[in-house]
PDB file of C-alpha atoms in Angstrom:
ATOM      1  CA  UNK A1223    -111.736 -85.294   4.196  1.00 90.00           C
ATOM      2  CA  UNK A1224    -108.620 -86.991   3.774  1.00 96.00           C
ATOM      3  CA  UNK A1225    -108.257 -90.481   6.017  1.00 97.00           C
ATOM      4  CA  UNK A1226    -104.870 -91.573   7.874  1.00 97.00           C
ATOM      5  CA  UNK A1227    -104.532 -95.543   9.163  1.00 97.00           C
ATOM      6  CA  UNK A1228    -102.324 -95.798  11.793  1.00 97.00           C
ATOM      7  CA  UNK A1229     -99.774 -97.477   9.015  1.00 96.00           C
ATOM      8  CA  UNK A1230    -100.037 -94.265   7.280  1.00 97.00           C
ATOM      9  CA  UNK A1231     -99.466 -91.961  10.224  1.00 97.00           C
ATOM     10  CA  UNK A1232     -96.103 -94.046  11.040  1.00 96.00           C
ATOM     11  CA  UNK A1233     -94.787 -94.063   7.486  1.00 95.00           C
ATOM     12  CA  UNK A1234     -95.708 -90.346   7.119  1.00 95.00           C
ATOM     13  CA  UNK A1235     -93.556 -88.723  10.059  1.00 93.00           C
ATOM     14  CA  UNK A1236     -90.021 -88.575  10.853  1.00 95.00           C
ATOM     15  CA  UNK A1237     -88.737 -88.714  14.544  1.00 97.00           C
ATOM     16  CA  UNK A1238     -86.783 -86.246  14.265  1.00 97.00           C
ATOM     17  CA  UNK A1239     -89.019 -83.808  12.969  1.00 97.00           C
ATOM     18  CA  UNK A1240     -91.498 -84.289  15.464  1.00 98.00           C
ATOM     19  CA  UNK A1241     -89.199 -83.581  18.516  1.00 98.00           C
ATOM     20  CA  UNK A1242     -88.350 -80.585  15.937  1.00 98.00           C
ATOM     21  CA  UNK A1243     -91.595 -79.276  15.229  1.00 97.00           C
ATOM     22  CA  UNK A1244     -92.694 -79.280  19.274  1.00 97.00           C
ATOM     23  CA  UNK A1245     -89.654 -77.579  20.175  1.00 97.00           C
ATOM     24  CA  UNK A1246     -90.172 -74.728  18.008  1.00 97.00           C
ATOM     25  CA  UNK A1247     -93.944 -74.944  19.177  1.00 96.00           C
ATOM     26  CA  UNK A1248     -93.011 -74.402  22.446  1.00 96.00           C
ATOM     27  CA  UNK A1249     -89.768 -71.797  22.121  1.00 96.00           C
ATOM     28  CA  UNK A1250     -92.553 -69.524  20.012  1.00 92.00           C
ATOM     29  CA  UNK A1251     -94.580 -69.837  23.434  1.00 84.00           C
ATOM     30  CA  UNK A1252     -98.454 -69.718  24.295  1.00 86.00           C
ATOM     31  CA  UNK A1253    -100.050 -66.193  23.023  1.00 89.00           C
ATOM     32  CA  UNK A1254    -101.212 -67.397  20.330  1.00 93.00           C
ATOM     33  CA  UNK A1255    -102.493 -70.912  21.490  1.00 95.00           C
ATOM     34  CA  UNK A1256    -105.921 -70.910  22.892  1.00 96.00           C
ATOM     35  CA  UNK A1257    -105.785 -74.702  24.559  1.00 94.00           C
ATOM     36  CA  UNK A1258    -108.260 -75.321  26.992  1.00 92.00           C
ATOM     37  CA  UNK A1259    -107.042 -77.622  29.998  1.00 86.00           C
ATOM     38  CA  UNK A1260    -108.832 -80.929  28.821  1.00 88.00           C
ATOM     39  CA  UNK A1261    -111.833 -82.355  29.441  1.00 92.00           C
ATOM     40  CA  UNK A1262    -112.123 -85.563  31.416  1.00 89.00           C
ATOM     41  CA  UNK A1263    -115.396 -87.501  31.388  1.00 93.00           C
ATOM     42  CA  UNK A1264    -115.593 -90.488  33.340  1.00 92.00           C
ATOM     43  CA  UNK A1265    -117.888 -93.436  30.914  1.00 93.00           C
ATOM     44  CA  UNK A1266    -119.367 -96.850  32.029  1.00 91.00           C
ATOM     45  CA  UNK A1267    -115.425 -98.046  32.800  1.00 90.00           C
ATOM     46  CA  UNK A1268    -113.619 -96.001  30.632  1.00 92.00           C
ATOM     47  CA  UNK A1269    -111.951 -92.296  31.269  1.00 90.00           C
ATOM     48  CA  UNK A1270    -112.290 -90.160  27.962  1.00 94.00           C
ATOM     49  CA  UNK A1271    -110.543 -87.450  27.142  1.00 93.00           C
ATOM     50  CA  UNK A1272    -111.111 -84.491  25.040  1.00 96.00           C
ATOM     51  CA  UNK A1273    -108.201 -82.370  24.032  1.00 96.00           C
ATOM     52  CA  UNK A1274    -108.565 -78.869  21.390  1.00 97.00           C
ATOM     53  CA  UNK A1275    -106.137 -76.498  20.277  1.00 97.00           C
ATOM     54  CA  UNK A1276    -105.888 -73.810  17.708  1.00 97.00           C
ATOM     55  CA  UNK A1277    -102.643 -72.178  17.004  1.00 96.00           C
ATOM     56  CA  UNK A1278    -103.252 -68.600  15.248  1.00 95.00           C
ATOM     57  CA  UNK A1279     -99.492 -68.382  14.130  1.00 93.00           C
ATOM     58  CA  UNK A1280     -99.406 -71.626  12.224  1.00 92.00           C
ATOM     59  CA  UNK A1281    -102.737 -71.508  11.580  1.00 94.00           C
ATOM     60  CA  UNK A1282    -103.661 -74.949  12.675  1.00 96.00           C
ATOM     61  CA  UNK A1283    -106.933 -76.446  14.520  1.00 98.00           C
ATOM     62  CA  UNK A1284    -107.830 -79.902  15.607  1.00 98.00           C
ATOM     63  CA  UNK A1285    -108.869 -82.142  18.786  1.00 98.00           C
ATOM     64  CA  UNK A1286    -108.101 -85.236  19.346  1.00 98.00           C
ATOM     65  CA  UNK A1287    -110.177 -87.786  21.337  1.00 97.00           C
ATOM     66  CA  UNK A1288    -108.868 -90.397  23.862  1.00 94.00           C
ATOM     67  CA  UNK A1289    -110.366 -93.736  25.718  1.00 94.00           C
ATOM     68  CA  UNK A1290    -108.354 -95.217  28.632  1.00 87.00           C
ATOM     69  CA  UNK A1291    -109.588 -98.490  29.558  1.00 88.00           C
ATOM     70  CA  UNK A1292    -108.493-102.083  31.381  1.00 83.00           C
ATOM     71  CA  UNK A1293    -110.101-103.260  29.054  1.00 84.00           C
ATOM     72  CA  UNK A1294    -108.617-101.855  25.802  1.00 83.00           C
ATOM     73  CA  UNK A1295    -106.263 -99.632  26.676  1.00 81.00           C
ATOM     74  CA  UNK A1296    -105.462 -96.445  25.057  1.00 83.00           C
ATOM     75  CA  UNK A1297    -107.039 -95.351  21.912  1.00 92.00           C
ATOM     76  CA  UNK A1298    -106.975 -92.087  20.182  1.00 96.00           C
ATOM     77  CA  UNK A1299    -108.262 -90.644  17.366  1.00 98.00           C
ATOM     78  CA  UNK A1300    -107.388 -86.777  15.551  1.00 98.00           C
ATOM     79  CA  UNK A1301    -108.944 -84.287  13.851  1.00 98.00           C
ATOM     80  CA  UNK A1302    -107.488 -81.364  12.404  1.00 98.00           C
ATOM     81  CA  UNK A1303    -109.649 -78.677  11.455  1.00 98.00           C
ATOM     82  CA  UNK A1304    -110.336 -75.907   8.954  1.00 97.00           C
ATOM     83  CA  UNK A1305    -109.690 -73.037  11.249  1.00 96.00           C
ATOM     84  CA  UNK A1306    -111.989 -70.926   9.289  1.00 96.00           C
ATOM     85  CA  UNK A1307    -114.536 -73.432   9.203  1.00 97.00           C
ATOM     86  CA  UNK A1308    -114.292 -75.652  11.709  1.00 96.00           C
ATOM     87  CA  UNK A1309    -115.158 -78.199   9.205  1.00 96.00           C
ATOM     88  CA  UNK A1310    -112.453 -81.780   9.809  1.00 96.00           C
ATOM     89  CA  UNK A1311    -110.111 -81.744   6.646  1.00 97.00           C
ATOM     90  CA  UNK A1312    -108.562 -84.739   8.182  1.00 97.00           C
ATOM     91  CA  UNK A1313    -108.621 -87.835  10.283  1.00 98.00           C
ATOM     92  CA  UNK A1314    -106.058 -89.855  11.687  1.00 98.00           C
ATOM     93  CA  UNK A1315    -106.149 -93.031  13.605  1.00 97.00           C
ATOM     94  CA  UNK A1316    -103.714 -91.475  16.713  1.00 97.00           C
ATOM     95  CA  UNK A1317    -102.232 -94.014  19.003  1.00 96.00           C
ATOM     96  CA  UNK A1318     -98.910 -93.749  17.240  1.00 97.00           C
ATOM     97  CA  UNK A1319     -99.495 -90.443  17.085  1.00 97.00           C
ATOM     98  CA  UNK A1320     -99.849 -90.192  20.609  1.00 95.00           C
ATOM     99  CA  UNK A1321     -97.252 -92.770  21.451  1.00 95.00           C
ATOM    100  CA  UNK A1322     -94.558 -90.388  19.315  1.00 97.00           C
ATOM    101  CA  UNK A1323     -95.586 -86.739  20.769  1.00 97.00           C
ATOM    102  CA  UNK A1324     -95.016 -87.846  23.928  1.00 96.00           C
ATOM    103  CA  UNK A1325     -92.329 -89.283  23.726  1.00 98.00           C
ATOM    104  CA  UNK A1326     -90.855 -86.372  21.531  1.00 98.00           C
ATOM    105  CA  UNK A1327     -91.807 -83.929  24.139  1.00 98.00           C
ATOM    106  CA  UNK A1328     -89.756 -85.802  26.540  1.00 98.00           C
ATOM    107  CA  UNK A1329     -86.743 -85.394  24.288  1.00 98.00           C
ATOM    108  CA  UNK A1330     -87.579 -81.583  24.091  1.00 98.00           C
ATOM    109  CA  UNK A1331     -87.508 -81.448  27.796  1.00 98.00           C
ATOM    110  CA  UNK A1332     -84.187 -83.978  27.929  1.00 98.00           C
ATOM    111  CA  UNK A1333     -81.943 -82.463  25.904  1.00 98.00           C
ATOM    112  CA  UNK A1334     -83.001 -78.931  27.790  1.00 98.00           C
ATOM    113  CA  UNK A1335     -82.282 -80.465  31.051  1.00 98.00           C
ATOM    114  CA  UNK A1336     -80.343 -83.310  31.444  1.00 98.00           C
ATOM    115  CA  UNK A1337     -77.051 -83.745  31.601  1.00 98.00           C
ATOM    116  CA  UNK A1338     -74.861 -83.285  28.305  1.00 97.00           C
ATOM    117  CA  UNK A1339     -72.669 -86.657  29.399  1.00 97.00           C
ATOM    118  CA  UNK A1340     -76.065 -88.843  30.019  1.00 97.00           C
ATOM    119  CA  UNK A1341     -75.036 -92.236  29.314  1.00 97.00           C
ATOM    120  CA  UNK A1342     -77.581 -94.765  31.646  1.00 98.00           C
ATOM    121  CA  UNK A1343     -81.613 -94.285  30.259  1.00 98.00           C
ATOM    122  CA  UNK A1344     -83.525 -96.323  32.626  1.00 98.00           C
ATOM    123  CA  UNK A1345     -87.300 -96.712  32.017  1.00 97.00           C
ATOM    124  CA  UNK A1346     -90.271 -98.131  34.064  1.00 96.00           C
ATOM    125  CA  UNK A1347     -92.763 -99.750  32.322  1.00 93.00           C
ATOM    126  CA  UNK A1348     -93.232-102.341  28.924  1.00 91.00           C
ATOM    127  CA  UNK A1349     -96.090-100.821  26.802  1.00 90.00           C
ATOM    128  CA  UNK A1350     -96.721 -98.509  23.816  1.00 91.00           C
ATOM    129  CA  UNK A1351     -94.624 -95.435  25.415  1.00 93.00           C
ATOM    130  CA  UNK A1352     -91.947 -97.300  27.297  1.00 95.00           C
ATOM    131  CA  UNK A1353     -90.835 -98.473  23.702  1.00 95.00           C
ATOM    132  CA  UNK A1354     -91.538 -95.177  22.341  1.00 97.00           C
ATOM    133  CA  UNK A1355     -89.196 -93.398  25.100  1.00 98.00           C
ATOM    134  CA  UNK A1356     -86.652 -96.172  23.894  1.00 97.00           C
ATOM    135  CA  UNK A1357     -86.485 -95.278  20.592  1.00 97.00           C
ATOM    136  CA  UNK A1358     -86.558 -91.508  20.376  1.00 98.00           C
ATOM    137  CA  UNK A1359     -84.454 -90.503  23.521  1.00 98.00           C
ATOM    138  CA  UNK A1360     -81.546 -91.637  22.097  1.00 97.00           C
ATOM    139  CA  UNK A1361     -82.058 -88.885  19.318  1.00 97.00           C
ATOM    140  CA  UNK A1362     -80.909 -85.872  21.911  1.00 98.00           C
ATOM    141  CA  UNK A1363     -78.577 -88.186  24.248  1.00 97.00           C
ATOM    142  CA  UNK A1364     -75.482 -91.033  23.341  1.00 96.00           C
ATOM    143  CA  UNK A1365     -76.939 -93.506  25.767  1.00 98.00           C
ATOM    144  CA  UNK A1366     -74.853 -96.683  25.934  1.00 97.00           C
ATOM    145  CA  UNK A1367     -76.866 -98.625  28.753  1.00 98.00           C
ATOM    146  CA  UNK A1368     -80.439 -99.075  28.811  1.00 98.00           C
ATOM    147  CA  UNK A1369     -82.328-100.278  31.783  1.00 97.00           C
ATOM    148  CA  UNK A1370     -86.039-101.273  31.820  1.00 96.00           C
ATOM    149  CA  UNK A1371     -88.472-102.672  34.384  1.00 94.00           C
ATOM    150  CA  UNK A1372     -91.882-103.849  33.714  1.00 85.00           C
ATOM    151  CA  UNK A1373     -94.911-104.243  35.581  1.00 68.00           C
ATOM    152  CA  UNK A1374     -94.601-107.512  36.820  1.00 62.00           C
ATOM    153  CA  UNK A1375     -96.600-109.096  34.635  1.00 60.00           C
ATOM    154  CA  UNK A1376     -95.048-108.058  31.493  1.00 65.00           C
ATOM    155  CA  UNK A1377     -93.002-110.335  29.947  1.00 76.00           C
ATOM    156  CA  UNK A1378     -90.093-108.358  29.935  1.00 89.00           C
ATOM    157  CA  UNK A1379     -88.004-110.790  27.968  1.00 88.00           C
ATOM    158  CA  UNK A1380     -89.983-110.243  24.886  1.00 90.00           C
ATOM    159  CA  UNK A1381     -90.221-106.836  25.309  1.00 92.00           C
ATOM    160  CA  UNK A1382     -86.218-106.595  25.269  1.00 93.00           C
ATOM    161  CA  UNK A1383     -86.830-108.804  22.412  1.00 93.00           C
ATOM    162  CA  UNK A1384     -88.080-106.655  20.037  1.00 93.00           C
ATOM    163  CA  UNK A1385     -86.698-103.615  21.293  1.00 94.00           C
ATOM    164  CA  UNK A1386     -83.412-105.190  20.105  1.00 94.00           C
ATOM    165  CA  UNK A1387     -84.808-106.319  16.560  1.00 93.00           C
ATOM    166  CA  UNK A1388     -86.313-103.232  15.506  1.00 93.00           C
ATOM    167  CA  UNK A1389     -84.149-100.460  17.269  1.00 94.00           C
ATOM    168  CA  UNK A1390     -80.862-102.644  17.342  1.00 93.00           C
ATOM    169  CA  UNK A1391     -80.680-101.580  21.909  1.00 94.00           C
ATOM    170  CA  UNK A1392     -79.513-104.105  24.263  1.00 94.00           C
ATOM    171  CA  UNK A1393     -81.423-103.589  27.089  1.00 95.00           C
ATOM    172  CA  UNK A1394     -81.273-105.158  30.854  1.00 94.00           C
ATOM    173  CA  UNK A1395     -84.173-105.719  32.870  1.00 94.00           C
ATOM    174  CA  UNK A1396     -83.647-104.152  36.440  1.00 94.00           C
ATOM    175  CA  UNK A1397     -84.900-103.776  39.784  1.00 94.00           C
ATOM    176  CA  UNK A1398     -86.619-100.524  40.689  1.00 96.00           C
ATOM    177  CA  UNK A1399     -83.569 -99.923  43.052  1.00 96.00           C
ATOM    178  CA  UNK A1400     -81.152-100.345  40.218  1.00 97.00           C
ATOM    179  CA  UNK A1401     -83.025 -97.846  37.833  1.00 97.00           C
ATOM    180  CA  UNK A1402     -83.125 -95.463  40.415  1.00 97.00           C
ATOM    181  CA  UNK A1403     -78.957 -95.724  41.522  1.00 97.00           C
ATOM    182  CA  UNK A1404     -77.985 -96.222  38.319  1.00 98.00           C
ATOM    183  CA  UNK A1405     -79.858 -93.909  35.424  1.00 98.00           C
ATOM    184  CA  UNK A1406     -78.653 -90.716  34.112  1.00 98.00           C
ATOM    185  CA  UNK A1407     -82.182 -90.029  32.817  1.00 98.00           C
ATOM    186  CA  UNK A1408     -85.158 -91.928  34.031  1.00 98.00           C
ATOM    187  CA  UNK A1409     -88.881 -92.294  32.019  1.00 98.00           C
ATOM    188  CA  UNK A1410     -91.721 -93.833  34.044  1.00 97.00           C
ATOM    189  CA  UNK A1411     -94.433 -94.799  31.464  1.00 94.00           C
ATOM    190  CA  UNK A1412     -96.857 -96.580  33.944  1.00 91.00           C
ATOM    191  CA  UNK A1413    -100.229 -96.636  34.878  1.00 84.00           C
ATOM    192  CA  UNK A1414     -99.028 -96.855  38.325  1.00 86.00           C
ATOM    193  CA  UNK A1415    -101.056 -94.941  41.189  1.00 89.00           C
ATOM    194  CA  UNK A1416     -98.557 -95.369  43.766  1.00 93.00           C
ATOM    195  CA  UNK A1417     -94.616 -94.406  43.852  1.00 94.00           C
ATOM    196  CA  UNK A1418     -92.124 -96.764  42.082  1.00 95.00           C
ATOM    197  CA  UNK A1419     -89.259 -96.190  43.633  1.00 96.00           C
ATOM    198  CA  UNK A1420     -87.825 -95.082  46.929  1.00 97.00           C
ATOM    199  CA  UNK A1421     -86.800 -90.924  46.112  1.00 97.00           C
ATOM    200  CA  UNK A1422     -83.963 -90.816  48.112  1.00 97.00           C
ATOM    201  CA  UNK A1423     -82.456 -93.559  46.207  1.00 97.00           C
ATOM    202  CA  UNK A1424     -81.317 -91.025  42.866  1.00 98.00           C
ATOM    203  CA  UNK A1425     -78.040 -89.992  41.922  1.00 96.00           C
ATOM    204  CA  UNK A1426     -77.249 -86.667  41.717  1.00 97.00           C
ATOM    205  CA  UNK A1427     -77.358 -85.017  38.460  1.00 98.00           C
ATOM    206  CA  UNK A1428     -80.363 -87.399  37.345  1.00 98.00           C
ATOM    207  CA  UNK A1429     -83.411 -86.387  34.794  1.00 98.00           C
ATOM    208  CA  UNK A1430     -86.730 -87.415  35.139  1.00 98.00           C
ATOM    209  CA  UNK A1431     -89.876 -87.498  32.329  1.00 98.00           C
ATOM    210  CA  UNK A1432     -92.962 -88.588  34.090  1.00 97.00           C
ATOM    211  CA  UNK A1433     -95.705 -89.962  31.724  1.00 95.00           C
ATOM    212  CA  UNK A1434     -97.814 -92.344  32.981  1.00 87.00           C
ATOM    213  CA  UNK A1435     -99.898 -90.365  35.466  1.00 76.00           C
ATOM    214  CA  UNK A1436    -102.575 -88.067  34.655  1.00 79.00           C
ATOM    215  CA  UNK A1437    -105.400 -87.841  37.249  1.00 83.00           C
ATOM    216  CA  UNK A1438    -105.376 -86.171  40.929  1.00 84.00           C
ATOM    217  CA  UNK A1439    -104.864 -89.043  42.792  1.00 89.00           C
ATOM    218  CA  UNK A1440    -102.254 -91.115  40.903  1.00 87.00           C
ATOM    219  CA  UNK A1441     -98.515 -90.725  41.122  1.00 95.00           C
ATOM    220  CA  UNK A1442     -95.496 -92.542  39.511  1.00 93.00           C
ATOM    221  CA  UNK A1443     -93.105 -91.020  42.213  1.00 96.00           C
ATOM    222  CA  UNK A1444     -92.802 -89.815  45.405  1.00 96.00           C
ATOM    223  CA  UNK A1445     -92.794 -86.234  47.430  1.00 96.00           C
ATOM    224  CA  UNK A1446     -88.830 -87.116  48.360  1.00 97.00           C
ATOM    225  CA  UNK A1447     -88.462 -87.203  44.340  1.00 98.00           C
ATOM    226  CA  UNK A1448     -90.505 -84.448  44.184  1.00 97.00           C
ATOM    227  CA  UNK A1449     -88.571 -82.389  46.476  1.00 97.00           C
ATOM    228  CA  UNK A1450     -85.305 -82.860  45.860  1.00 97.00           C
ATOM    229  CA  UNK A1451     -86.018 -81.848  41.833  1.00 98.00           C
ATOM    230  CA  UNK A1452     -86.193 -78.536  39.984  1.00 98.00           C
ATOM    231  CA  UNK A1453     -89.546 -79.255  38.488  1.00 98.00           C
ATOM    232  CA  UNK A1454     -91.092 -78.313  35.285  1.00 98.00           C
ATOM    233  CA  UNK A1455     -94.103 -78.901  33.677  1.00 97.00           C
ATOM    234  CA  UNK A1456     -95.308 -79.351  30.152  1.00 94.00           C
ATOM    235  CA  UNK A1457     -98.574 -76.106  31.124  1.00 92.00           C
ATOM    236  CA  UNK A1458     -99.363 -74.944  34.314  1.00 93.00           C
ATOM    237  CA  UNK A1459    -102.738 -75.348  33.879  1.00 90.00           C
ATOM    238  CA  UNK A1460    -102.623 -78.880  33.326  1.00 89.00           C
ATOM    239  CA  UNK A1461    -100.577 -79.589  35.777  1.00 92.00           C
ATOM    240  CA  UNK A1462    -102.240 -77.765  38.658  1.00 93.00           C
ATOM    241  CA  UNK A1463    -105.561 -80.010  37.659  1.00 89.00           C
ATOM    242  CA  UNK A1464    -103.957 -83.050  36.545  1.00 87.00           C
ATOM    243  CA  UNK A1465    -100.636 -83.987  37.746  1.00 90.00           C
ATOM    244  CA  UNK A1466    -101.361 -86.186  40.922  1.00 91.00           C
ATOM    245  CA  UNK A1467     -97.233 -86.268  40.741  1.00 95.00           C
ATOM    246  CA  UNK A1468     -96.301 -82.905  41.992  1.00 96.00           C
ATOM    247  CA  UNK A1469    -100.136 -81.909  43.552  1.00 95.00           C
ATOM    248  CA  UNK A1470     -99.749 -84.964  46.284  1.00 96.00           C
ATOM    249  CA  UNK A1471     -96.578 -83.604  47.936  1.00 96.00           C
ATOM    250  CA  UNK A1472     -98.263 -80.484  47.557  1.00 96.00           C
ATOM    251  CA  UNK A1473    -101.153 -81.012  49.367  1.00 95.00           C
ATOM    252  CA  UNK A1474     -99.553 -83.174  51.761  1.00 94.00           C
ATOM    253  CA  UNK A1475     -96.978 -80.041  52.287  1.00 96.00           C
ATOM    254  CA  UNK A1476     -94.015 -81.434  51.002  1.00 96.00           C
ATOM    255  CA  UNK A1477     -93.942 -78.632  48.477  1.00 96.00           C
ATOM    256  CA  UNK A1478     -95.709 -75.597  47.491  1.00 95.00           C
ATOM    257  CA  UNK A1479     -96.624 -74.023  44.618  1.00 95.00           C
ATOM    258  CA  UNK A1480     -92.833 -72.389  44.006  1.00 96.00           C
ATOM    259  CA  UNK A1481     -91.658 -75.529  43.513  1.00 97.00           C
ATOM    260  CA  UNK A1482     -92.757 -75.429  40.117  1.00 97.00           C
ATOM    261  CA  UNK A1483     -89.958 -73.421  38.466  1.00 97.00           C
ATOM    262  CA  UNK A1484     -91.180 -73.212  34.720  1.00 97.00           C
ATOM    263  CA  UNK A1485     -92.665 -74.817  31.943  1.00 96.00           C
ATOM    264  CA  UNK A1486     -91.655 -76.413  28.839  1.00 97.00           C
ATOM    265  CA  UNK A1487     -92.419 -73.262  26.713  1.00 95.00           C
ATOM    266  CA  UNK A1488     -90.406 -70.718  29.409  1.00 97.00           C
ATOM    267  CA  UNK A1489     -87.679 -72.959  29.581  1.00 97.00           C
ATOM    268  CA  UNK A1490     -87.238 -73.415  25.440  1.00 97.00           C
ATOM    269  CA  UNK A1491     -87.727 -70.005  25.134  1.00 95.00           C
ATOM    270  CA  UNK A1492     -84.679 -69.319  27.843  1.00 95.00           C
ATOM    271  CA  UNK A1493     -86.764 -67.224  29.309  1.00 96.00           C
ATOM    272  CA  UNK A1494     -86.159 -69.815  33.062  1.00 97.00           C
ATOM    273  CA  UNK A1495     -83.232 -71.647  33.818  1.00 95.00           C
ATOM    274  CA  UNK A1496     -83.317 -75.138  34.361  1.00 95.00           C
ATOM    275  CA  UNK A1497     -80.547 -77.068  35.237  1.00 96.00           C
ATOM    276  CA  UNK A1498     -78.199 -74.609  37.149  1.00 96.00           C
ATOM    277  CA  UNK A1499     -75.393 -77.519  38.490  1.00 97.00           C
ATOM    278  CA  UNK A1500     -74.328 -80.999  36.877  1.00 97.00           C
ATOM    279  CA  UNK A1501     -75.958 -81.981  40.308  1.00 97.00           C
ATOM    280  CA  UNK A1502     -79.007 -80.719  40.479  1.00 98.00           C
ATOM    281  CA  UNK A1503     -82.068 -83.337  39.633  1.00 98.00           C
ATOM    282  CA  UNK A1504     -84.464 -82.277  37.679  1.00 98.00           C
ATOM    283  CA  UNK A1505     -87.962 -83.468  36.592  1.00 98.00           C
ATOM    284  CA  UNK A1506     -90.320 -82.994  33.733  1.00 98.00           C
ATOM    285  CA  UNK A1507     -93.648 -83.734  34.693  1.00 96.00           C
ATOM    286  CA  UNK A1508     -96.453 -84.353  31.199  1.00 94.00           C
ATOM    287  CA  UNK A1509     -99.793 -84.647  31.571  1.00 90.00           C
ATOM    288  CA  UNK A1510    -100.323 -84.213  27.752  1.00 87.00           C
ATOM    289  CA  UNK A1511    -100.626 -81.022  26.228  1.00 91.00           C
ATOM    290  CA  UNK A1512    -102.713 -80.653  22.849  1.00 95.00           C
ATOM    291  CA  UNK A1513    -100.251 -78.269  21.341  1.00 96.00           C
ATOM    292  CA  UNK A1514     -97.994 -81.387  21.031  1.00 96.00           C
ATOM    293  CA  UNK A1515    -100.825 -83.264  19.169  1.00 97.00           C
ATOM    294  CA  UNK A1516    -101.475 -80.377  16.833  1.00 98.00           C
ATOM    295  CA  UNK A1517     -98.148 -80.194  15.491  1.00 97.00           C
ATOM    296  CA  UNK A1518     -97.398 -83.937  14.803  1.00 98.00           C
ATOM    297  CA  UNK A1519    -100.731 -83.999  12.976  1.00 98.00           C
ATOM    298  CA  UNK A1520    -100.007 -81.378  11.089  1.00 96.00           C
ATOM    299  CA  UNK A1521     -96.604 -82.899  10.060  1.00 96.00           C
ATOM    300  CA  UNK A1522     -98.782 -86.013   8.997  1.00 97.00           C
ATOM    301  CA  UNK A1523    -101.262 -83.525   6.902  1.00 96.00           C
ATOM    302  CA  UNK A1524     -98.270 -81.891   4.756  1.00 93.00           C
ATOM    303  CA  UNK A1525     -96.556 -85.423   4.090  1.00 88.00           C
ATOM    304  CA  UNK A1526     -97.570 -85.731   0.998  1.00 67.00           C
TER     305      UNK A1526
END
């Protein structure tokens, strides 16, 4: 069994191929993925979660394993399988891994529905996938401002820091308010539970990749956002479990059910529309999807 560092994984993949490779996945669509919604399995104060997928058509098969923590954060492992074995053929440390899909997803969804003259990316949060969101959305958009706002006890000045030294962006920290008013396209990579911004604040015309949240009862925005957005998600399933984002102003009856208009693979496939008017908002809601995961390690597996 061959044995990726997390070194390894970074110097094996390229951006671009990534956002490539998970477009295609999800333009081909779903028949021939068999990805259970994910298990969740709460531990002695830590969430873990279990994500499979096998992919007849490529002929791919792994699951990759995830703690969430206050203590340690997020850490993920992968392993792709023999399909007609089951038997690992390879390991990968996966928190870049993870960092990178998700953020290349978000691309996917960005460049199917935002707007084509984008120019303000504003992004809630300072961690691992606020930086990743930094450095791969400008692959599908020509950003020229860049607004971030951290936690509050981030230190945001450092973060801007090395954003600048290793991706070359000047970005500006900014209020909530500001991101909101202000962004063409808008990433929340939080681990906020409750709204960060006021919904009624957005500008027409604005996209939205949600990130952070993925249980029930946590959101990173509220049922005015919610409402006013064509929303899509990355599956149904997971996001009818999951996706405390769009199943809050659900069950509070802000929204039903409809107002779910597609997901990722009907809208890469054309076979929805998404954005119909340079005004409309609309909103790409990820939970994580394993399909994603499969892919990018199989890119890593056929490096070299």
């Amino acid at each position: 069994m061959r044995l990726f560092s997390e070194d390894q994984v970074r110097s094996a993949v390229n951006v671009d191929d990534v956002i490539r490779a998970i477009r295609t996945a999800f333009t081909r669509g779903l028949a021939t993925v068999r990805m259970p919604v994910r298990t969740v399995l709460e531990l002695d104060g830590a969430v873990l979660l279990i994500m499979p997928c096998y992919d007849s058509t490529v002929n791919a098969a792994g699951v990759k394993l995830v703690s969430v923590s206050a203590k340690t954060g997020v850490h993920a492992t992968y392993e792709l399988l023999d399909p007609a074995t089951g038997v690992p053929v390879a390991r990968m440390e996966a928190n870049y891994l993870t960092d990178l899909r998700t953020a290349a997803t978000s691309a996917v969804a960005t460049d199917l529905l935002a707007r084509k003259d984008a120019g303000t990316l504003g992004v809630f949060g300072s961690g691992r996938q606020a930086a990743a969101h930094l450095a791969v959305l400008p692959r599908v958009r020509p950003f020229q401002r860049f607004l971030v706002c951290g936690s509050g006890r981030s230190d945001l000045k450092a973060f801007c820091g090395k954003m600048k030294m290793e991706h070359g962006l000047e970005i500006e920290p900014a209020s909530p308010e500001t991101i909101a008013r202000e962004s063409d396209v808008i990433c929340t990579c939080t681990t906020a539970c409750e709204p960060l911004f006021d919904g009624n604040a957005l500008r027409a015309g604005v996209h939205l990749n949600l990130v952070g949240a993925f249980q029930p009862e946590a959101r990173e925005v509220d049922g005015e956002t919610v409402r006013r957005a064509r929303v899509v998600v990355d599956t149904y399933e997971g996001a009818l479990q999951e996706a405390g984002d769009v199943l809050l102003p659900m069950r509070n009856g802000v929204v039903d059910r409809s107002h779910i208009i597609a997901d990722l693979h009907e809208i890469a496939g054309g076979k929805k529309p998404g954005r119909t008017r340079p005004d409309d908002i609309t909103l790409f809601k990820s939970v994580g999807c394993a399909l994603e995961d499969l892919v990018t390690a199989q890119l890593v597996a056929n490096s070299n």
